[in-house]
Short mmCIF file of N, CA and C in Angstrom, two decimals:
data_model
loop_
_atom_site.label_atom_id
_atom_site.label_comp_id
_atom_site.label_asym_id
_atom_site.label_seq_id
_atom_site.Cartn_x
_atom_site.Cartn_y
_atom_site.Cartn_z
N UNK A 898 -6.33 16.29 -10.80
CA UNK A 898 -5.24 15.85 -9.97
C UNK A 898 -5.25 16.61 -8.64
N UNK A 899 -5.64 17.88 -8.68
CA UNK A 899 -5.68 18.69 -7.45
C UNK A 899 -6.64 18.08 -6.44
N UNK A 900 -7.82 17.60 -6.88
CA UNK A 900 -8.77 16.96 -5.96
C UNK A 900 -8.16 15.72 -5.33
N UNK A 901 -7.44 14.93 -6.14
CA UNK A 901 -6.80 13.72 -5.60
C UNK A 901 -5.77 14.09 -4.54
N UNK A 902 -5.03 15.15 -4.75
CA UNK A 902 -4.05 15.62 -3.78
C UNK A 902 -4.73 15.87 -2.44
N UNK A 903 -5.81 16.62 -2.45
CA UNK A 903 -6.53 16.94 -1.21
C UNK A 903 -7.12 15.69 -0.58
N UNK A 904 -7.65 14.79 -1.40
CA UNK A 904 -8.24 13.55 -0.86
C UNK A 904 -7.19 12.68 -0.18
N UNK A 905 -6.04 12.53 -0.81
CA UNK A 905 -4.98 11.71 -0.23
C UNK A 905 -4.47 12.36 1.05
N UNK A 906 -4.24 13.65 1.05
CA UNK A 906 -3.72 14.36 2.24
C UNK A 906 -4.66 14.22 3.43
N UNK A 907 -5.97 14.10 3.18
CA UNK A 907 -6.93 14.03 4.28
C UNK A 907 -7.35 12.60 4.62
N UNK A 908 -6.72 11.60 4.03
CA UNK A 908 -7.11 10.21 4.23
C UNK A 908 -6.20 9.48 5.20
N UNK A 909 -6.79 8.60 6.00
CA UNK A 909 -6.02 7.71 6.88
C UNK A 909 -5.59 6.45 6.14
N UNK A 910 -6.38 6.06 5.15
CA UNK A 910 -6.10 4.87 4.35
C UNK A 910 -6.25 5.25 2.88
N UNK A 911 -5.24 4.89 2.08
CA UNK A 911 -5.26 5.16 0.64
C UNK A 911 -5.09 3.82 -0.07
N UNK A 912 -6.03 3.48 -0.93
CA UNK A 912 -5.97 2.22 -1.68
C UNK A 912 -5.76 2.52 -3.16
N UNK A 913 -4.68 1.99 -3.70
CA UNK A 913 -4.38 2.15 -5.12
C UNK A 913 -4.72 0.83 -5.82
N UNK A 914 -5.53 0.91 -6.84
CA UNK A 914 -5.92 -0.27 -7.61
C UNK A 914 -6.08 0.15 -9.07
N UNK A 915 -4.96 0.41 -9.73
CA UNK A 915 -4.99 0.94 -11.09
C UNK A 915 -4.13 0.05 -12.00
N UNK A 916 -4.13 0.41 -13.26
CA UNK A 916 -3.21 -0.18 -14.23
C UNK A 916 -2.30 0.93 -14.74
N UNK A 917 -1.93 1.84 -13.85
CA UNK A 917 -1.12 3.00 -14.22
C UNK A 917 0.35 2.61 -14.36
N UNK A 918 0.98 3.13 -15.40
CA UNK A 918 2.40 2.90 -15.63
C UNK A 918 3.27 3.89 -14.86
N UNK A 919 2.63 4.87 -14.25
CA UNK A 919 3.32 5.89 -13.45
C UNK A 919 2.60 5.98 -12.10
N UNK A 920 3.28 6.49 -11.08
CA UNK A 920 2.62 6.60 -9.76
C UNK A 920 1.27 7.33 -9.83
N UNK A 921 0.28 6.76 -9.16
CA UNK A 921 -1.07 7.33 -9.15
C UNK A 921 -1.19 8.47 -8.14
N UNK A 922 -0.27 8.54 -7.19
CA UNK A 922 -0.24 9.60 -6.19
C UNK A 922 1.21 10.08 -6.06
N UNK A 923 1.40 11.19 -5.38
CA UNK A 923 2.75 11.67 -5.08
C UNK A 923 3.07 11.32 -3.63
N UNK A 924 4.28 10.90 -3.38
CA UNK A 924 4.69 10.50 -2.03
C UNK A 924 4.46 11.61 -1.02
N UNK A 925 4.69 12.86 -1.42
CA UNK A 925 4.55 13.96 -0.47
C UNK A 925 3.11 14.25 -0.08
N UNK A 926 2.14 13.69 -0.79
CA UNK A 926 0.74 13.85 -0.41
C UNK A 926 0.40 13.03 0.83
N UNK A 927 1.14 11.97 1.08
CA UNK A 927 0.82 11.02 2.15
C UNK A 927 1.30 11.57 3.49
N UNK A 928 0.37 11.71 4.41
CA UNK A 928 0.66 12.28 5.73
C UNK A 928 1.11 11.21 6.72
N UNK A 929 1.86 11.60 7.76
CA UNK A 929 2.25 10.65 8.80
C UNK A 929 1.02 9.93 9.36
N UNK A 930 1.19 8.64 9.60
CA UNK A 930 0.11 7.82 10.15
C UNK A 930 -0.79 7.18 9.13
N UNK A 931 -0.61 7.50 7.87
CA UNK A 931 -1.45 6.96 6.79
C UNK A 931 -1.01 5.54 6.42
N UNK A 932 -1.99 4.72 6.04
CA UNK A 932 -1.68 3.41 5.45
C UNK A 932 -2.00 3.47 3.96
N UNK A 933 -1.07 2.99 3.13
CA UNK A 933 -1.26 2.94 1.68
C UNK A 933 -1.18 1.49 1.22
N UNK A 934 -2.22 1.03 0.55
CA UNK A 934 -2.22 -0.30 -0.07
C UNK A 934 -2.16 -0.13 -1.58
N UNK A 935 -1.32 -0.93 -2.23
CA UNK A 935 -1.18 -0.88 -3.68
C UNK A 935 -1.39 -2.29 -4.22
N UNK A 936 -2.43 -2.46 -5.03
CA UNK A 936 -2.73 -3.79 -5.58
C UNK A 936 -2.61 -3.83 -7.10
N UNK A 937 -2.46 -2.68 -7.74
CA UNK A 937 -2.38 -2.64 -9.19
C UNK A 937 -0.98 -2.98 -9.69
N UNK A 938 -0.93 -3.36 -10.96
CA UNK A 938 0.36 -3.68 -11.58
C UNK A 938 0.33 -3.24 -13.04
N UNK A 939 1.42 -2.63 -13.47
CA UNK A 939 1.56 -2.20 -14.86
C UNK A 939 3.05 -2.02 -15.18
N UNK A 940 3.77 -3.14 -15.40
CA UNK A 940 5.20 -3.05 -15.70
C UNK A 940 5.43 -2.21 -16.95
N UNK A 941 6.52 -1.50 -17.02
CA UNK A 941 7.67 -1.57 -16.12
C UNK A 941 7.61 -0.59 -14.96
N UNK A 942 6.61 0.31 -14.92
CA UNK A 942 6.53 1.31 -13.85
C UNK A 942 5.65 0.85 -12.71
N UNK A 943 4.47 1.40 -12.62
CA UNK A 943 3.52 1.01 -11.60
C UNK A 943 2.95 2.19 -10.85
N UNK A 944 1.89 1.93 -10.10
CA UNK A 944 1.11 2.97 -9.44
C UNK A 944 1.70 3.50 -8.15
N UNK A 945 2.56 2.73 -7.49
CA UNK A 945 3.10 3.10 -6.18
C UNK A 945 4.35 3.97 -6.34
N UNK A 946 4.37 5.18 -5.74
CA UNK A 946 5.58 5.99 -5.84
C UNK A 946 6.71 5.37 -5.01
N UNK A 947 7.82 5.08 -5.65
CA UNK A 947 8.95 4.41 -5.00
C UNK A 947 9.49 5.24 -3.85
N UNK A 948 9.50 6.57 -3.98
CA UNK A 948 10.03 7.40 -2.91
C UNK A 948 9.18 7.36 -1.64
N UNK A 949 7.96 6.86 -1.72
CA UNK A 949 7.12 6.70 -0.53
C UNK A 949 7.68 5.59 0.36
N UNK A 950 8.25 4.56 -0.24
CA UNK A 950 8.78 3.42 0.52
C UNK A 950 9.84 3.88 1.52
N UNK A 951 10.67 4.84 1.13
CA UNK A 951 11.71 5.35 2.03
C UNK A 951 11.12 6.10 3.22
N UNK A 952 9.88 6.58 3.10
CA UNK A 952 9.24 7.34 4.18
C UNK A 952 8.45 6.47 5.14
N UNK A 953 8.25 5.20 4.79
CA UNK A 953 7.37 4.38 5.62
C UNK A 953 7.89 2.98 5.84
N UNK A 954 7.01 2.12 6.31
CA UNK A 954 7.32 0.72 6.57
C UNK A 954 6.57 -0.11 5.53
N UNK A 955 7.31 -0.90 4.78
CA UNK A 955 6.77 -1.69 3.68
C UNK A 955 6.43 -3.10 4.12
N UNK A 956 5.23 -3.55 3.78
CA UNK A 956 4.79 -4.92 4.05
C UNK A 956 4.48 -5.61 2.72
N UNK A 957 4.86 -6.88 2.62
CA UNK A 957 4.63 -7.68 1.41
C UNK A 957 4.12 -9.06 1.80
N UNK A 958 3.54 -9.76 0.84
CA UNK A 958 3.06 -11.12 1.09
C UNK A 958 4.22 -12.10 1.24
N UNK A 959 5.24 -11.90 0.43
CA UNK A 959 6.36 -12.84 0.37
C UNK A 959 7.59 -12.14 -0.19
N UNK A 960 8.75 -12.71 0.04
CA UNK A 960 10.00 -12.16 -0.52
C UNK A 960 9.99 -12.20 -2.05
N UNK A 961 9.16 -13.05 -2.62
CA UNK A 961 9.04 -13.09 -4.09
C UNK A 961 8.58 -11.75 -4.65
N UNK A 962 8.01 -10.91 -3.81
CA UNK A 962 7.59 -9.58 -4.26
C UNK A 962 8.74 -8.77 -4.82
N UNK A 963 9.97 -9.05 -4.37
CA UNK A 963 11.15 -8.30 -4.80
C UNK A 963 11.81 -8.89 -6.04
N UNK A 964 11.31 -10.04 -6.50
CA UNK A 964 11.87 -10.67 -7.71
C UNK A 964 11.44 -9.87 -8.94
N UNK A 965 12.17 -10.02 -10.02
CA UNK A 965 11.77 -9.33 -11.26
C UNK A 965 10.40 -9.82 -11.73
N UNK A 966 9.67 -8.96 -12.43
CA UNK A 966 8.39 -9.36 -13.00
C UNK A 966 8.66 -10.41 -14.08
N UNK A 967 7.77 -11.34 -14.32
CA UNK A 967 6.39 -11.34 -13.92
C UNK A 967 6.14 -11.94 -12.54
N UNK A 968 7.14 -12.47 -11.86
CA UNK A 968 6.94 -13.06 -10.53
C UNK A 968 6.70 -11.97 -9.50
N UNK A 969 7.58 -10.99 -9.44
CA UNK A 969 7.52 -9.96 -8.41
C UNK A 969 6.77 -8.71 -8.84
N UNK A 970 6.87 -7.70 -8.00
CA UNK A 970 6.21 -6.42 -8.24
C UNK A 970 7.19 -5.46 -8.90
N UNK A 971 6.80 -4.88 -10.01
CA UNK A 971 7.71 -4.01 -10.75
C UNK A 971 8.21 -2.84 -9.91
N UNK A 972 7.38 -2.31 -9.02
CA UNK A 972 7.82 -1.18 -8.20
C UNK A 972 8.93 -1.55 -7.21
N UNK A 973 9.04 -2.82 -6.88
CA UNK A 973 10.01 -3.26 -5.88
C UNK A 973 11.28 -3.84 -6.49
N UNK A 974 11.41 -3.78 -7.80
CA UNK A 974 12.50 -4.44 -8.52
C UNK A 974 13.89 -4.07 -8.01
N UNK A 975 14.13 -2.85 -7.63
CA UNK A 975 15.47 -2.43 -7.19
C UNK A 975 15.53 -2.11 -5.70
N UNK A 976 14.58 -2.61 -4.96
CA UNK A 976 14.52 -2.37 -3.51
C UNK A 976 15.13 -3.57 -2.79
N UNK A 977 15.92 -3.31 -1.77
CA UNK A 977 16.51 -4.37 -0.95
C UNK A 977 15.37 -5.13 -0.23
N UNK A 978 15.28 -6.45 -0.38
CA UNK A 978 14.22 -7.21 0.28
C UNK A 978 14.16 -7.00 1.80
N UNK A 979 15.28 -6.62 2.41
CA UNK A 979 15.26 -6.35 3.85
C UNK A 979 14.45 -5.10 4.20
N UNK A 980 14.13 -4.29 3.20
CA UNK A 980 13.32 -3.10 3.42
C UNK A 980 11.86 -3.45 3.66
N UNK A 981 11.48 -4.69 3.33
CA UNK A 981 10.10 -5.11 3.48
C UNK A 981 9.92 -6.11 4.60
N UNK A 982 8.71 -6.15 5.13
CA UNK A 982 8.34 -7.11 6.17
C UNK A 982 7.28 -8.03 5.60
N UNK A 983 7.56 -9.33 5.65
CA UNK A 983 6.56 -10.31 5.23
C UNK A 983 5.39 -10.28 6.21
N UNK A 984 4.17 -10.30 5.70
CA UNK A 984 3.01 -10.30 6.57
C UNK A 984 3.03 -11.48 7.53
N UNK A 985 3.44 -12.64 7.03
CA UNK A 985 3.49 -13.83 7.89
C UNK A 985 4.46 -13.66 9.05
N UNK A 986 5.63 -13.08 8.79
CA UNK A 986 6.62 -12.85 9.84
C UNK A 986 6.08 -11.87 10.88
N UNK A 987 5.33 -10.87 10.43
CA UNK A 987 4.74 -9.92 11.37
C UNK A 987 3.67 -10.59 12.22
N UNK A 988 2.80 -11.37 11.57
CA UNK A 988 1.72 -12.03 12.30
C UNK A 988 2.24 -13.06 13.31
N UNK A 989 3.39 -13.66 13.01
CA UNK A 989 4.00 -14.62 13.94
C UNK A 989 4.84 -13.93 15.03
N UNK A 990 4.95 -12.61 14.97
CA UNK A 990 5.72 -11.87 15.96
C UNK A 990 7.22 -11.90 15.71
N UNK A 991 7.63 -12.33 14.52
CA UNK A 991 9.05 -12.39 14.19
C UNK A 991 9.59 -11.04 13.72
N UNK A 992 8.72 -10.20 13.18
CA UNK A 992 9.09 -8.85 12.75
C UNK A 992 7.99 -7.90 13.23
N UNK A 993 8.36 -6.68 13.57
CA UNK A 993 7.34 -5.74 14.09
C UNK A 993 6.42 -5.23 13.00
N UNK A 994 5.24 -4.84 13.44
CA UNK A 994 4.30 -4.16 12.56
C UNK A 994 4.52 -2.66 12.67
N UNK A 995 3.45 -1.91 12.68
CA UNK A 995 3.54 -0.45 12.83
C UNK A 995 4.18 -0.12 14.17
N UNK A 996 5.16 0.77 14.14
CA UNK A 996 5.92 1.11 15.34
C UNK A 996 5.38 2.33 16.07
N UNK A 997 4.62 3.17 15.39
CA UNK A 997 4.02 4.35 16.03
C UNK A 997 2.81 4.77 15.22
N UNK A 998 1.95 5.57 15.83
CA UNK A 998 0.75 6.02 15.12
C UNK A 998 1.07 7.08 14.06
N UNK A 999 2.31 7.54 14.02
CA UNK A 999 2.74 8.50 13.00
C UNK A 999 3.45 7.83 11.83
N UNK A 1000 3.75 6.55 11.96
CA UNK A 1000 4.47 5.84 10.91
C UNK A 1000 3.56 5.59 9.70
N UNK A 1001 4.08 5.84 8.52
CA UNK A 1001 3.37 5.51 7.29
C UNK A 1001 3.60 4.03 7.04
N UNK A 1002 2.52 3.30 6.78
CA UNK A 1002 2.65 1.89 6.42
C UNK A 1002 2.21 1.71 4.97
N UNK A 1003 2.90 0.80 4.29
CA UNK A 1003 2.66 0.56 2.86
C UNK A 1003 2.54 -0.93 2.65
N UNK A 1004 1.50 -1.34 1.96
CA UNK A 1004 1.35 -2.75 1.60
C UNK A 1004 1.37 -2.83 0.08
N UNK A 1005 2.31 -3.59 -0.46
CA UNK A 1005 2.36 -3.81 -1.91
C UNK A 1005 1.96 -5.25 -2.17
N UNK A 1006 0.80 -5.44 -2.78
CA UNK A 1006 0.29 -6.76 -3.10
C UNK A 1006 0.92 -7.28 -4.39
N UNK A 1007 0.94 -8.59 -4.51
CA UNK A 1007 1.47 -9.22 -5.71
C UNK A 1007 0.39 -9.45 -6.75
N UNK A 1008 -0.82 -9.09 -6.44
CA UNK A 1008 -1.87 -9.20 -7.43
C UNK A 1008 -2.67 -10.48 -7.37
N UNK A 1009 -2.72 -11.11 -6.20
CA UNK A 1009 -3.59 -12.28 -6.04
C UNK A 1009 -4.98 -11.73 -5.72
N UNK A 1010 -5.81 -11.63 -6.73
CA UNK A 1010 -7.08 -10.91 -6.63
C UNK A 1010 -7.99 -11.47 -5.55
N UNK A 1011 -8.02 -12.77 -5.35
CA UNK A 1011 -8.91 -13.34 -4.34
C UNK A 1011 -8.52 -12.86 -2.94
N UNK A 1012 -7.22 -12.80 -2.63
CA UNK A 1012 -6.79 -12.28 -1.33
C UNK A 1012 -7.23 -10.83 -1.16
N UNK A 1013 -7.09 -10.05 -2.21
CA UNK A 1013 -7.48 -8.64 -2.15
C UNK A 1013 -8.98 -8.50 -1.91
N UNK A 1014 -9.78 -9.31 -2.58
CA UNK A 1014 -11.23 -9.24 -2.42
C UNK A 1014 -11.64 -9.62 -1.01
N UNK A 1015 -11.04 -10.66 -0.46
CA UNK A 1015 -11.38 -11.09 0.90
C UNK A 1015 -10.98 -10.01 1.90
N UNK A 1016 -9.79 -9.44 1.75
CA UNK A 1016 -9.33 -8.39 2.67
C UNK A 1016 -10.24 -7.17 2.59
N UNK A 1017 -10.61 -6.77 1.38
CA UNK A 1017 -11.49 -5.61 1.22
C UNK A 1017 -12.86 -5.88 1.84
N UNK A 1018 -13.37 -7.09 1.66
CA UNK A 1018 -14.67 -7.45 2.23
C UNK A 1018 -14.62 -7.42 3.76
N UNK A 1019 -13.56 -7.96 4.34
CA UNK A 1019 -13.41 -7.94 5.80
C UNK A 1019 -13.34 -6.50 6.32
N UNK A 1020 -12.55 -5.67 5.65
CA UNK A 1020 -12.41 -4.27 6.08
C UNK A 1020 -13.74 -3.53 5.95
N UNK A 1021 -14.43 -3.73 4.84
CA UNK A 1021 -15.71 -3.05 4.61
C UNK A 1021 -16.73 -3.44 5.67
N UNK A 1022 -16.91 -4.74 5.89
CA UNK A 1022 -17.91 -5.19 6.85
C UNK A 1022 -17.51 -4.84 8.28
N UNK A 1023 -16.23 -4.86 8.59
CA UNK A 1023 -15.77 -4.45 9.92
C UNK A 1023 -16.07 -2.98 10.17
N UNK A 1024 -15.79 -2.13 9.18
CA UNK A 1024 -16.07 -0.70 9.32
C UNK A 1024 -17.57 -0.46 9.44
N UNK A 1025 -18.35 -1.19 8.67
CA UNK A 1025 -19.81 -1.04 8.71
C UNK A 1025 -20.36 -1.41 10.08
N UNK A 1026 -19.85 -2.52 10.64
CA UNK A 1026 -20.27 -2.94 11.98
C UNK A 1026 -19.94 -1.89 13.03
N UNK A 1027 -18.80 -1.26 12.90
CA UNK A 1027 -18.36 -0.24 13.86
C UNK A 1027 -18.97 1.13 13.58
N UNK A 1028 -19.61 1.27 12.43
CA UNK A 1028 -20.19 2.56 12.06
C UNK A 1028 -19.14 3.62 11.76
N UNK A 1029 -18.02 3.18 11.20
CA UNK A 1029 -16.92 4.11 10.89
C UNK A 1029 -16.65 4.08 9.40
N UNK A 1030 -15.86 5.04 8.94
CA UNK A 1030 -15.47 5.10 7.55
C UNK A 1030 -16.35 6.03 6.75
N UNK A 1031 -15.91 6.28 5.54
CA UNK A 1031 -16.63 7.18 4.66
C UNK A 1031 -16.42 6.71 3.23
N UNK A 1032 -17.48 6.58 2.49
CA UNK A 1032 -17.38 6.22 1.08
C UNK A 1032 -17.11 7.48 0.26
N UNK A 1033 -16.13 7.40 -0.63
CA UNK A 1033 -15.79 8.54 -1.49
C UNK A 1033 -15.88 8.09 -2.93
N UNK A 1034 -16.67 8.79 -3.72
CA UNK A 1034 -16.76 8.49 -5.16
C UNK A 1034 -15.73 9.32 -5.89
N UNK A 1035 -14.96 8.67 -6.74
CA UNK A 1035 -13.96 9.39 -7.53
C UNK A 1035 -14.43 9.59 -8.94
#
């Protein structure tokens, strides 16, 4: 766990993809300016620390993310939907995205695996083209 603490603290992007019933990281490990994506699901708990949401800006695919499981995300069950920004609303300019380079951003996916695979592929190939990023084996 100590290695994970150091890895998260030194990362600009943290991707959670587990079947953990408890948070996979601690909210206090996440530094200002970090982006955290959470794609795993394991009701009734989940991998995303709920107290991290209060420290950052939450993005979701749809308002259905706040519905009770199995429709929504278990981590968001008691969160006010106004705390989240729909990706579509942000892309259309109806709601703001990241407000500063110090803001923590959080994306909680609903578990549509094909969307996650396409997004990961785009990010990987984009980073490879730019010659940026670092692969870390856990």
